[in-house]
Amino acid sequence: MPSIQSQLLSRLADQAMKTIFRDFNVDKARSRLAMIDRLNPAPTGVQIESRDLSSCAAEWIRTGRNTDRVVMYLPGGAWVLRSPNTHRGIAAKLAKAANVDVLLVFYRLAPEHPFPAGLQDCIEGYETLLRDGVKPSRIVIGGDSAGGNLALATLLALRDGNAPLPAGAFALSPCTDMSLEEGGARMAMREFDLLISEVEGRIDADPRLLYTGGNADVLDHPYASPLRGNLAGLCPLLLQVGGAEFLVDQSTLFADKARAAGVDAEVEVWEGQPHVWHVMPFPEANQAFDHLGDFVRRCCP
Amino acid sequence: MKNRTHTVRETSERYVRGLLEDHARFSRVLTMIGRDARRLVDAPSDVLPLFAEAVDYVVNFQNVYHHPREEIMFSRVGEKSESLAAAAKKLAQEHGGTAYAGKELLALIEHVSRAPGERAGREQLAKGLERFARSMRSHIAQEEDLLYSQVWIELTRRDWDKLIGQAAALDPLDHDHSAKYPLLVRYVSEGRTRSDVTTESSPFGEALGSAMDRIGTLLDGLAVIDRTMSRQRKEACALARKSIRAMPIIPALQPMDSVRAGMQSAGEFASAYRRWFREWNALYSRSDTATRRPHA
Ligand SMILES: [Fe+2]
Ligand SMILES: [Fe+2]
């Protein structure tokens, strides 16, 4: 049974998501999100240092604790939105729970910078860590929602490029499949998928098409829909997904497929939780961060 | 000198690495508690044997092997560094608390396995496990932050040689745990693809849950009504526009103006349309041109 806080607010969060996606408009969504983000205070107890990459901004979120573990975190926002304070908050909680320094990579957003610009920035973020002397065995990468999609896509790209993989990766409420192929996550939940039911095929209102620059063929590419890729040879994975969100199958199918390919992959389905409940003031959010901390400690002893 | 420092660092890293690897193994058990402690309440037979092994492992392995290795290191650090002495003392003291809490949990597990029908005991066990996990996480985080990362600066090669000698003598555990902890070894080595995580419930929470479900259903219903109404409004507008275009010019039809004005907004239009339709209908039913009704 979810906590009282979760029961009170997750319905509202769910309705808010539906409202945003029912009539999606990038400009309106950005200005609404900016308003919400301003209400979010910057996290306390951490130092924020800017560490710009060649094409995008990035920030170190540090607790000041002694650690050589690093999490590269990719914020979510349907590939087109950004809420920096909300994600600084996630990074701060993660830094405390896992005793890590977090590199928050603000990859370029669509539609101004369509696929694969954002993915290239994520890969550059990882390469920058390696160039700065961080060992891959001390790095875990992760992200939420679209950031979770990018974390998984980054892993596939690193593996394909024979780059050293990080020690582990996690994805919170990720989108793993944007295509509509048989056996895919979106087919499995056709009737609940907001994009299918509301804005399917509308280039100005479907974040998937905004992300891929209107190119529907790209949706099947494993770097856009990691579930469609070969998942063999990836590092240990942890996915966390809310039991009440429409992306739940995207995680469970991904974990099943990764496990079948011999990857140490686990998915936690959190009863009654909405999309990326980690940002909500729920006890379940703290518990989820505890589990992420355990996971990072397990990947990087 | 540089070489010597390097060796000290390497030696200390080897020692500390062993402790960190213990923490990594404990972390797996802590996550298991977070995922499954609630299942002890509702389906104890599924997970009780696994928890019995896990708690026994964490408590005994820590008491017999992990804590002694830490304590000899902490006491040496406490002697050599004033700034770390307080943290070293506090963390060593916490080991006593962990051992006590662990023994209590083992006794509770024993009690629950003898009286599996007693829900209160199972609730108490689940809460106790969650408390245990919380305090262990905070203990581990402080050790890693305050001491593990600092000890190599404070201790000399001679200190480390001594520590390693003492720690080797302390290792009584047979490292093949598969015989003693078969369920736990399987859980840790194989993992589980999917875990359904539930959290604590209370009668108030359950009542609230069902109320929120009803509110949710209501909100969903309202959303459907809203969408249906907006679709019908659009259809009504389209029909009205078509009708207006097809309508013969009848001088008596004064309400047309109010319809045109109402077109400015769909909301106003809906009522204007209804009003106009009533008036127009009344007018037509009196007129001998009734057969030319556009909506017929
Ligand atoms: Fe300890
Ligand atoms: Fe410890």
XYZ file of C-alpha atoms and ligand atoms in Angstrom:
599
model
C 0.000 0.000 0.000
C 1.578 3.325 -1.053
C 2.152 6.032 1.569
C -0.516 8.618 2.387
C 1.540 11.350 0.690
C 1.807 9.197 -2.412
C -1.890 8.389 -2.441
C -2.814 12.045 -2.092
C -0.465 13.374 -4.731
C 0.175 10.628 -7.248
C -3.316 10.983 -8.755
C -2.693 14.683 -9.223
C 0.730 13.972 -10.731
C -0.901 11.463 -13.047
C -3.574 13.998 -14.110
C -0.870 16.659 -14.607
C 1.061 14.295 -16.917
C -2.088 13.538 -18.872
C -2.903 17.241 -19.162
C 0.606 18.061 -20.394
C 0.619 15.331 -23.014
C -3.026 15.562 -24.063
C -2.367 18.815 -25.835
C 1.409 18.929 -26.012
C 2.993 22.141 -27.128
C 6.731 22.657 -26.630
C 6.619 26.394 -25.913
C 3.712 26.198 -23.507
C 5.131 23.124 -21.762
C 8.515 24.840 -21.382
C 7.064 27.961 -19.843
C 4.813 25.967 -17.484
C 7.704 23.774 -16.422
C 9.945 26.800 -15.884
C 7.305 28.153 -13.498
C 7.172 24.875 -11.563
C 10.960 24.626 -11.573
C 11.275 28.110 -10.058
C 9.135 26.932 -7.138
C 11.665 24.159 -6.543
C 14.398 25.524 -4.319
C 18.007 24.697 -5.217
C 19.154 21.728 -3.126
C 20.981 22.379 0.124
C 24.018 20.566 1.484
C 25.736 20.262 -1.895
C 28.150 22.343 -3.926
C 27.282 23.001 -7.542
C 30.183 23.590 -9.954
C 29.783 24.191 -13.630
C 31.715 21.857 -15.952
C 30.703 22.708 -19.488
C 31.135 20.219 -22.315
C 31.834 21.196 -25.922
C 28.177 21.486 -26.953
C 26.220 21.648 -23.736
C 26.309 22.625 -20.086
C 27.073 20.211 -17.291
C 27.379 20.541 -13.535
C 29.101 18.722 -10.724
C 26.869 18.175 -7.731
C 29.123 17.333 -4.785
C 28.341 16.642 -1.146
C 31.890 17.380 -0.037
C 32.232 13.825 1.206
C 35.326 11.850 0.380
C 34.530 9.594 -2.522
C 35.930 8.502 -5.859
C 32.593 7.150 -7.147
C 30.883 9.141 -9.864
C 27.358 9.017 -11.222
C 26.776 10.641 -14.604
C 23.121 11.669 -14.446
C 20.969 12.492 -17.459
C 17.875 14.530 -16.602
C 14.501 13.685 -18.120
C 11.962 15.921 -19.848
C 10.551 14.184 -22.933
C 13.752 15.136 -24.893
C 12.413 18.672 -25.278
C 11.990 20.043 -21.735
C 14.329 20.942 -18.913
C 13.847 21.639 -15.216
C 17.365 22.194 -13.822
C 16.462 22.709 -10.162
C 14.316 19.581 -10.022
C 17.201 17.569 -11.406
C 19.765 19.236 -9.174
C 17.507 18.010 -6.364
C 17.552 14.431 -7.701
C 21.333 14.613 -8.125
C 21.770 15.881 -4.562
C 19.647 13.070 -3.097
C 21.564 10.558 -5.162
C 24.907 12.018 -4.101
C 23.931 11.660 -0.452
C 22.371 8.195 -0.736
C 25.178 6.662 -2.791
C 28.128 8.667 -1.450
C 29.010 9.845 -4.954
C 29.787 12.989 -6.896
C 27.205 13.504 -9.616
C 27.924 14.935 -13.058
C 24.621 16.319 -14.313
C 24.779 16.550 -18.118
C 22.331 19.037 -19.630
C 22.400 17.458 -23.091
C 21.019 19.470 -26.011
C 17.252 19.369 -26.449
C 15.004 18.769 -29.441
C 13.407 20.122 -31.546
C 16.244 22.669 -31.894
C 18.808 19.835 -31.703
C 17.193 16.608 -32.879
C 18.519 13.054 -32.451
C 21.360 12.163 -32.121
C 22.649 15.518 -30.772
C 21.545 14.823 -27.183
C 22.969 11.322 -27.261
C 26.313 12.648 -28.550
C 26.451 15.014 -25.569
C 25.835 12.117 -23.157
C 28.650 10.121 -24.757
C 30.897 13.179 -24.564
C 30.039 13.516 -20.863
C 31.242 9.957 -20.257
C 34.382 10.460 -22.356
C 35.130 13.629 -20.405
C 35.018 11.671 -17.155
C 37.457 9.124 -18.570
C 39.722 11.916 -19.853
C 39.630 13.480 -16.376
C 41.057 10.240 -15.035
C 37.937 8.617 -13.553
C 38.119 4.856 -13.999
C 35.104 3.236 -15.733
C 34.885 0.893 -12.734
C 34.078 3.956 -10.558
C 31.327 5.308 -12.851
C 27.617 4.527 -12.860
C 25.377 6.237 -15.388
C 21.689 6.877 -14.949
C 18.761 9.084 -15.774
C 15.025 9.463 -15.489
C 12.346 9.217 -18.181
C 13.911 10.521 -21.430
C 17.215 10.691 -19.498
C 16.769 6.984 -18.688
C 16.291 6.356 -22.400
C 19.512 8.251 -23.100
C 21.413 6.398 -20.356
C 20.481 3.056 -21.932
C 21.189 4.357 -25.463
C 24.581 5.650 -24.280
C 25.406 2.165 -22.974
C 24.542 0.596 -26.339
C 26.625 3.190 -28.196
C 29.608 2.705 -25.849
C 29.406 -1.056 -26.234
C 29.151 -0.784 -30.029
C 32.162 1.538 -30.064
C 34.192 -0.906 -27.920
C 34.536 1.760 -25.237
C 35.008 0.603 -21.642
C 31.566 0.319 -20.053
C 30.724 1.904 -16.712
C 30.382 -0.275 -13.612
C 26.596 -0.057 -13.736
C 23.626 1.877 -15.052
C 20.191 2.721 -13.744
C 17.074 4.161 -15.326
C 14.118 5.670 -13.455
C 10.761 5.395 -15.251
C 12.606 5.241 -18.581
C 11.141 5.268 -22.049
C 12.839 2.295 -23.706
C 10.746 1.866 -26.816
C 9.262 4.514 -29.059
C 8.443 2.289 -31.999
C 5.195 0.484 -32.608
C 6.576 -2.870 -33.594
C 4.908 -6.124 -32.588
C 6.186 -7.312 -29.215
C 7.364 -3.799 -28.322
C 6.532 -1.953 -25.134
C 4.242 0.547 -26.797
C 2.222 -2.172 -28.490
C 1.885 -3.973 -25.173
C 0.229 -0.956 -23.562
C -1.433 0.556 -26.603
C -4.575 1.582 -24.789
C -2.714 3.396 -21.998
C -0.032 5.107 -24.047
C -0.827 8.802 -23.952
C 1.093 9.517 -27.107
C -0.662 6.839 -29.108
C -4.086 7.871 -27.941
C -3.636 11.621 -28.111
C -0.932 12.979 -30.360
C 0.314 10.035 -32.406
C 1.815 11.202 -35.644
C 1.505 14.925 -34.977
C 4.989 16.257 -35.499
C 4.357 19.412 -33.486
C 2.861 17.580 -30.529
C 4.503 14.154 -30.328
C 7.773 14.403 -28.341
C 9.067 11.269 -30.095
C 8.830 12.942 -33.475
C 10.174 16.206 -32.128
C 13.153 14.213 -30.834
C 13.803 12.443 -34.110
C 13.329 15.575 -36.206
C 10.082 14.260 -37.655
C 11.764 11.110 -38.927
C 9.535 8.191 -37.919
C 12.040 5.607 -39.226
C 14.553 6.600 -36.560
C 12.096 5.518 -33.836
C 13.033 1.878 -34.416
C 16.778 2.540 -34.106
C 18.233 0.979 -30.941
C 19.826 4.309 -29.955
C 16.335 5.836 -29.900
C 14.461 2.721 -28.702
C 17.048 0.698 -26.738
C 14.531 -2.130 -26.231
C 14.831 -2.824 -29.976
C 18.595 -3.336 -29.706
C 20.856 -6.244 -28.888
C 21.354 -5.971 -25.146
C 24.145 -8.519 -24.740
C 27.332 -7.446 -23.007
C 25.877 -4.545 -21.008
C 26.899 -3.713 -17.435
C 24.608 -4.444 -14.435
C 21.322 -2.556 -14.710
C 18.678 -1.408 -12.272
C 15.364 -0.021 -13.490
C 12.826 1.555 -11.173
C 9.318 2.208 -12.408
C 6.034 3.251 -10.810
C 3.261 0.681 -10.811
C 0.751 3.412 -11.686
C 2.518 4.923 -14.678
C 1.903 4.266 -18.326
C 5.577 3.468 -18.959
C 5.624 0.427 -16.653
C 5.939 -2.138 -19.452
C 8.825 -0.219 -20.981
C 10.892 -1.182 -17.949
C 9.698 -4.721 -17.332
C 10.138 -5.732 -20.974
C 13.595 -4.158 -21.039
C 14.712 -6.008 -17.896
C 13.340 -9.292 -19.268
C 15.151 -8.825 -22.565
C 18.423 -7.763 -20.927
C 18.280 -10.718 -18.527
C 17.644 -13.075 -21.451
C 20.760 -11.623 -23.115
C 22.807 -12.539 -20.031
C 22.865 -9.101 -18.389
C 22.521 -8.692 -14.608
C 19.323 -6.648 -14.981
C 16.661 -5.980 -12.377
C 13.477 -3.966 -12.396
C 11.709 -2.685 -9.308
C 8.010 -1.995 -9.831
C 6.894 0.375 -7.042
C 3.255 -0.126 -6.148
C 1.005 2.831 -6.915
C 3.820 5.279 -7.762
C 3.535 7.828 -10.591
C 6.117 8.675 -13.267
C 9.489 9.631 -11.664
C 8.037 9.759 -8.137
C 11.617 10.397 -7.018
C 10.922 14.124 -7.339
C 7.848 13.943 -5.094
C 7.846 14.371 -1.303
C 6.978 10.697 -0.751
C 8.670 8.266 1.660
C 8.827 5.947 -1.373
C 11.141 8.463 -3.049
C 13.646 8.252 -0.192
C 13.420 4.476 -0.181
C 14.004 4.388 -3.934
C 17.134 6.544 -3.468
C 18.288 4.142 -0.735
C 18.023 1.286 -3.224
C 19.903 3.322 -5.836
C 22.611 3.961 -3.241
C 22.833 0.223 -2.529
C 23.058 -0.447 -6.265
C 25.878 2.069 -6.803
C 27.762 0.661 -3.797
C 27.348 -2.839 -5.226
C 28.628 -1.767 -8.683
C 31.521 0.316 -7.320
C 32.602 -1.209 -3.994
C 59.810 8.537 -0.362
C 57.297 8.772 -3.179
C 57.574 5.058 -3.735
C 57.060 4.367 -0.082
C 53.875 6.493 0.037
C 52.603 4.665 -2.982
C 53.173 1.332 -1.297
C 51.406 2.516 1.834
C 48.476 3.665 -0.285
C 48.390 0.396 -2.175
C 48.511 -1.627 1.024
C 45.820 0.446 2.668
C 43.688 0.271 -0.446
C 43.882 -3.508 -0.424
C 42.788 -3.609 3.193
C 40.013 -1.059 2.747
C 38.890 -2.664 -0.523
C 38.060 -5.841 1.385
C 35.898 -3.826 3.772
C 34.195 -1.996 0.884
C 33.427 -5.304 -0.777
C 31.751 -6.426 2.447
C 29.644 -3.244 2.328
C 28.685 -4.023 -1.279
C 27.456 -7.478 -0.200
C 25.558 -5.995 2.763
C 23.970 -3.452 0.383
C 22.429 -6.271 -1.584
C 20.803 -7.587 1.592
C 19.656 -4.064 2.559
C 17.894 -3.689 -0.800
C 16.333 -7.107 -0.298
C 14.908 -5.880 3.031
C 13.469 -2.787 1.285
C 11.899 -4.900 -1.434
C 10.606 -7.822 0.560
C 10.179 -6.928 4.243
C 6.505 -6.066 3.576
C 5.987 -9.497 2.053
C 6.824 -10.955 5.459
C 3.550 -9.477 6.695
C 1.280 -10.807 3.962
C 3.045 -13.924 2.667
C 5.607 -14.889 5.303
C 6.183 -18.418 4.031
C 7.541 -17.020 0.725
C 10.334 -15.004 2.250
C 10.850 -15.950 5.898
C 13.480 -18.657 5.228
C 15.420 -16.229 3.015
C 15.287 -13.503 5.668
C 16.367 -15.939 8.364
C 19.511 -16.636 6.350
C 20.074 -12.990 5.399
C 19.862 -11.654 8.945
C 22.004 -14.475 10.278
C 24.561 -13.722 7.567
C 24.651 -9.964 8.113
C 24.777 -10.227 11.898
C 27.302 -13.052 12.179
C 29.511 -12.082 9.276
C 29.718 -8.535 10.605
C 30.344 -9.553 14.205
C 32.879 -12.210 13.441
C 34.690 -10.854 10.441
C 33.833 -7.327 9.287
C 33.613 -5.379 12.552
C 36.803 -6.763 14.115
C 38.775 -5.779 11.009
C 37.273 -2.311 11.197
C 37.788 -1.984 14.915
C 41.506 -2.724 14.860
C 41.825 -0.160 12.076
C 39.625 2.378 13.879
C 41.551 2.040 17.134
C 44.885 2.553 15.365
C 43.485 5.601 13.532
C 42.071 6.935 16.807
C 45.515 6.725 18.387
C 47.229 8.491 15.513
C 44.740 11.176 14.467
C 43.009 13.498 16.854
C 40.614 14.695 14.178
C 39.421 11.167 13.362
C 39.423 9.818 16.927
C 35.845 10.876 17.730
C 34.407 9.405 14.522
C 36.390 6.193 14.997
C 35.094 5.829 18.565
C 31.477 6.551 17.626
C 31.481 4.113 14.716
C 33.105 1.371 16.797
C 30.425 1.921 19.455
C 27.690 1.583 16.850
C 28.907 -1.966 16.197
C 27.609 -2.905 19.640
C 24.194 -1.478 18.750
C 24.119 -3.349 15.439
C 25.010 -6.623 17.149
C 22.224 -6.113 19.697
C 19.635 -5.183 17.056
C 20.705 -8.180 14.979
C 20.241 -10.580 17.903
C 16.771 -9.141 18.532
C 15.876 -9.642 14.878
C 17.100 -13.237 14.933
C 14.960 -13.885 18.023
C 11.956 -12.297 16.281
C 12.482 -14.411 13.179
C 12.614 -17.464 15.404
C 9.368 -16.364 17.076
C 7.604 -15.680 13.763
C 8.617 -19.053 12.334
C 7.190 -20.766 15.421
C 3.961 -18.698 15.359
C 3.462 -17.821 11.693
C -0.227 -16.972 12.241
C 0.555 -13.973 14.469
C 0.291 -10.883 12.297
C 1.535 -8.485 14.976
C 4.826 -10.401 15.223
C 5.287 -10.262 11.464
C 4.564 -6.515 11.438
C 7.095 -6.022 14.219
C 9.677 -8.044 12.301
C 9.135 -6.069 9.076
C 9.463 -2.747 10.927
C 12.529 -3.990 12.809
C 14.191 -5.036 9.566
C 13.498 -1.662 7.960
C 14.927 0.146 11.001
C 17.973 -2.122 10.922
C 18.529 -1.371 7.210
C 18.248 2.377 7.782
C 20.787 2.469 10.566
C 23.169 0.170 8.716
C 23.060 2.376 5.620
C 23.878 5.461 7.604
C 26.687 3.624 9.463
C 28.212 2.380 6.214
C 28.011 5.819 4.570
C 29.776 7.464 7.518
C 32.519 4.858 7.601
C 33.209 5.283 3.909
C 33.136 9.063 4.082
C 34.941 9.749 7.354
C 37.376 6.910 7.796
C 37.916 4.625 4.819
C 38.946 7.536 2.611
C 41.272 9.039 5.241
C 43.037 6.149 6.904
C 45.795 5.819 4.328
C 46.937 9.349 5.090
C 47.150 8.696 8.810
C 48.730 5.250 9.003
C 52.279 4.185 8.149
C 53.422 1.086 6.335
C 54.314 -0.483 9.661
C 50.761 0.201 10.916
C 49.330 -1.465 7.853
C 51.613 -4.483 8.074
C 50.470 -4.927 11.673
C 46.788 -4.465 10.772
C 46.971 -6.970 7.953
C 48.674 -9.496 10.224
C 45.992 -9.100 12.897
C 43.126 -9.204 10.395
C 44.389 -12.435 8.827
C 44.366 -14.058 12.254
C 40.791 -12.905 12.716
C 39.350 -14.615 9.667
C 37.532 -17.651 11.055
C 34.758 -17.772 8.492
C 34.688 -20.436 5.903
C 34.196 -18.411 2.739
C 32.084 -21.037 1.085
C 28.741 -19.776 2.341
C 26.671 -21.826 -0.067
C 26.186 -24.644 2.437
C 25.200 -22.402 5.339
C 23.179 -19.832 3.381
C 21.875 -21.633 0.262
C 18.833 -19.360 -0.319
C 20.813 -16.176 0.188
C 23.657 -17.323 -2.051
C 21.129 -18.098 -4.770
C 19.388 -14.742 -4.285
C 22.675 -12.820 -4.412
C 24.194 -14.712 -7.328
C 21.108 -14.948 -9.512
C 19.263 -11.819 -8.459
C 15.687 -11.462 -9.547
C 14.543 -9.802 -12.740
C 11.444 -8.233 -11.257
C 10.694 -7.111 -7.723
C 7.342 -5.621 -6.793
C 7.992 -3.122 -4.042
C 5.185 -2.396 -1.616
C 5.411 -0.161 1.407
C 3.898 -0.070 4.865
C 0.102 0.052 5.087
C -2.210 1.348 7.788
C -6.034 1.207 8.178
C -6.178 4.986 7.582
C -3.911 4.621 4.563
C -6.091 1.864 3.146
C -9.279 3.897 3.623
C -7.568 6.868 2.020
C -6.321 4.650 -0.786
C -9.791 3.487 -1.683
C -11.128 7.052 -1.413
C -8.354 8.300 -3.698
C -9.116 5.485 -6.112
C -12.722 6.603 -6.220
C -11.648 10.217 -6.716
C -9.280 9.024 -9.445
C -12.094 7.152 -11.169
C -14.247 10.260 -10.852
C -11.473 12.443 -12.334
C -11.027 9.968 -15.175
C -14.807 10.005 -15.701
C -14.839 13.805 -15.711
C -11.994 13.811 -18.215
C -14.021 11.507 -20.478
C -17.098 13.712 -20.078
C -14.949 16.776 -20.745
C -13.505 15.227 -23.885
C -16.943 14.029 -25.035
C -18.444 17.448 -24.390
C -15.665 19.211 -26.239
C -16.088 16.818 -29.165
C -19.853 17.349 -29.142
C -19.352 21.086 -28.899
C -17.096 20.958 -31.942
C -19.626 18.798 -33.777
C -22.430 21.151 -32.785
C -20.405 24.117 -34.026
C -19.658 22.382 -37.317
C -23.273 21.379 -37.752
C -24.465 24.852 -36.875
C -22.027 26.467 -39.305
C -23.198 24.094 -42.030
C -26.815 24.708 -41.150
C -26.352 28.444 -41.129
C -24.738 28.317 -44.566
C -27.569 26.139 -45.906
C -30.285 28.150 -44.259
C -32.678 30.119 -46.395
C -32.760 33.791 -45.668
C -35.911 34.335 -43.677
C -36.381 37.906 -42.572
C -38.218 36.780 -39.465
C -35.164 34.897 -38.262
C -33.772 37.612 -35.963
C -31.824 35.294 -33.579
C -29.216 34.751 -36.338
C -27.281 37.755 -35.018
C -27.010 36.303 -31.580
C -25.683 33.090 -33.115
C -23.004 34.949 -35.075
C -21.936 36.808 -31.947
C -21.914 33.557 -30.014
C -19.552 31.989 -32.524
C -16.812 34.090 -30.925
C -16.438 31.554 -28.196
C -17.443 27.943 -28.158
C -18.769 28.140 -24.618
C -21.037 31.084 -25.285
C -21.930 29.572 -28.586
C -23.260 26.387 -27.043
C -25.864 28.285 -25.042
C -26.523 30.755 -27.850
C -27.023 27.813 -30.183
C -29.455 26.144 -27.824
C -31.353 29.396 -27.348
C -31.407 30.102 -31.067
C -32.435 26.523 -31.827
C -35.355 26.748 -29.410
C -36.478 30.054 -30.848
C -35.925 28.990 -34.422
C -37.716 25.701 -33.850
C -40.658 27.514 -32.300
C -40.711 29.901 -35.248
C -40.514 27.134 -37.835
C -43.149 24.970 -36.194
C -45.570 27.881 -36.660
C -44.389 28.541 -40.200
C -45.654 26.798 -43.309
C -42.066 26.347 -44.495
C -41.503 23.677 -41.799
C -40.480 21.074 -44.349
C -37.339 23.123 -45.080
C -35.826 22.589 -41.678
C -32.104 22.319 -42.318
C -31.542 19.653 -39.677
C -34.215 17.299 -40.981
Fe 31.244 -0.690 10.856
Fe 31.528 -1.402 7.848
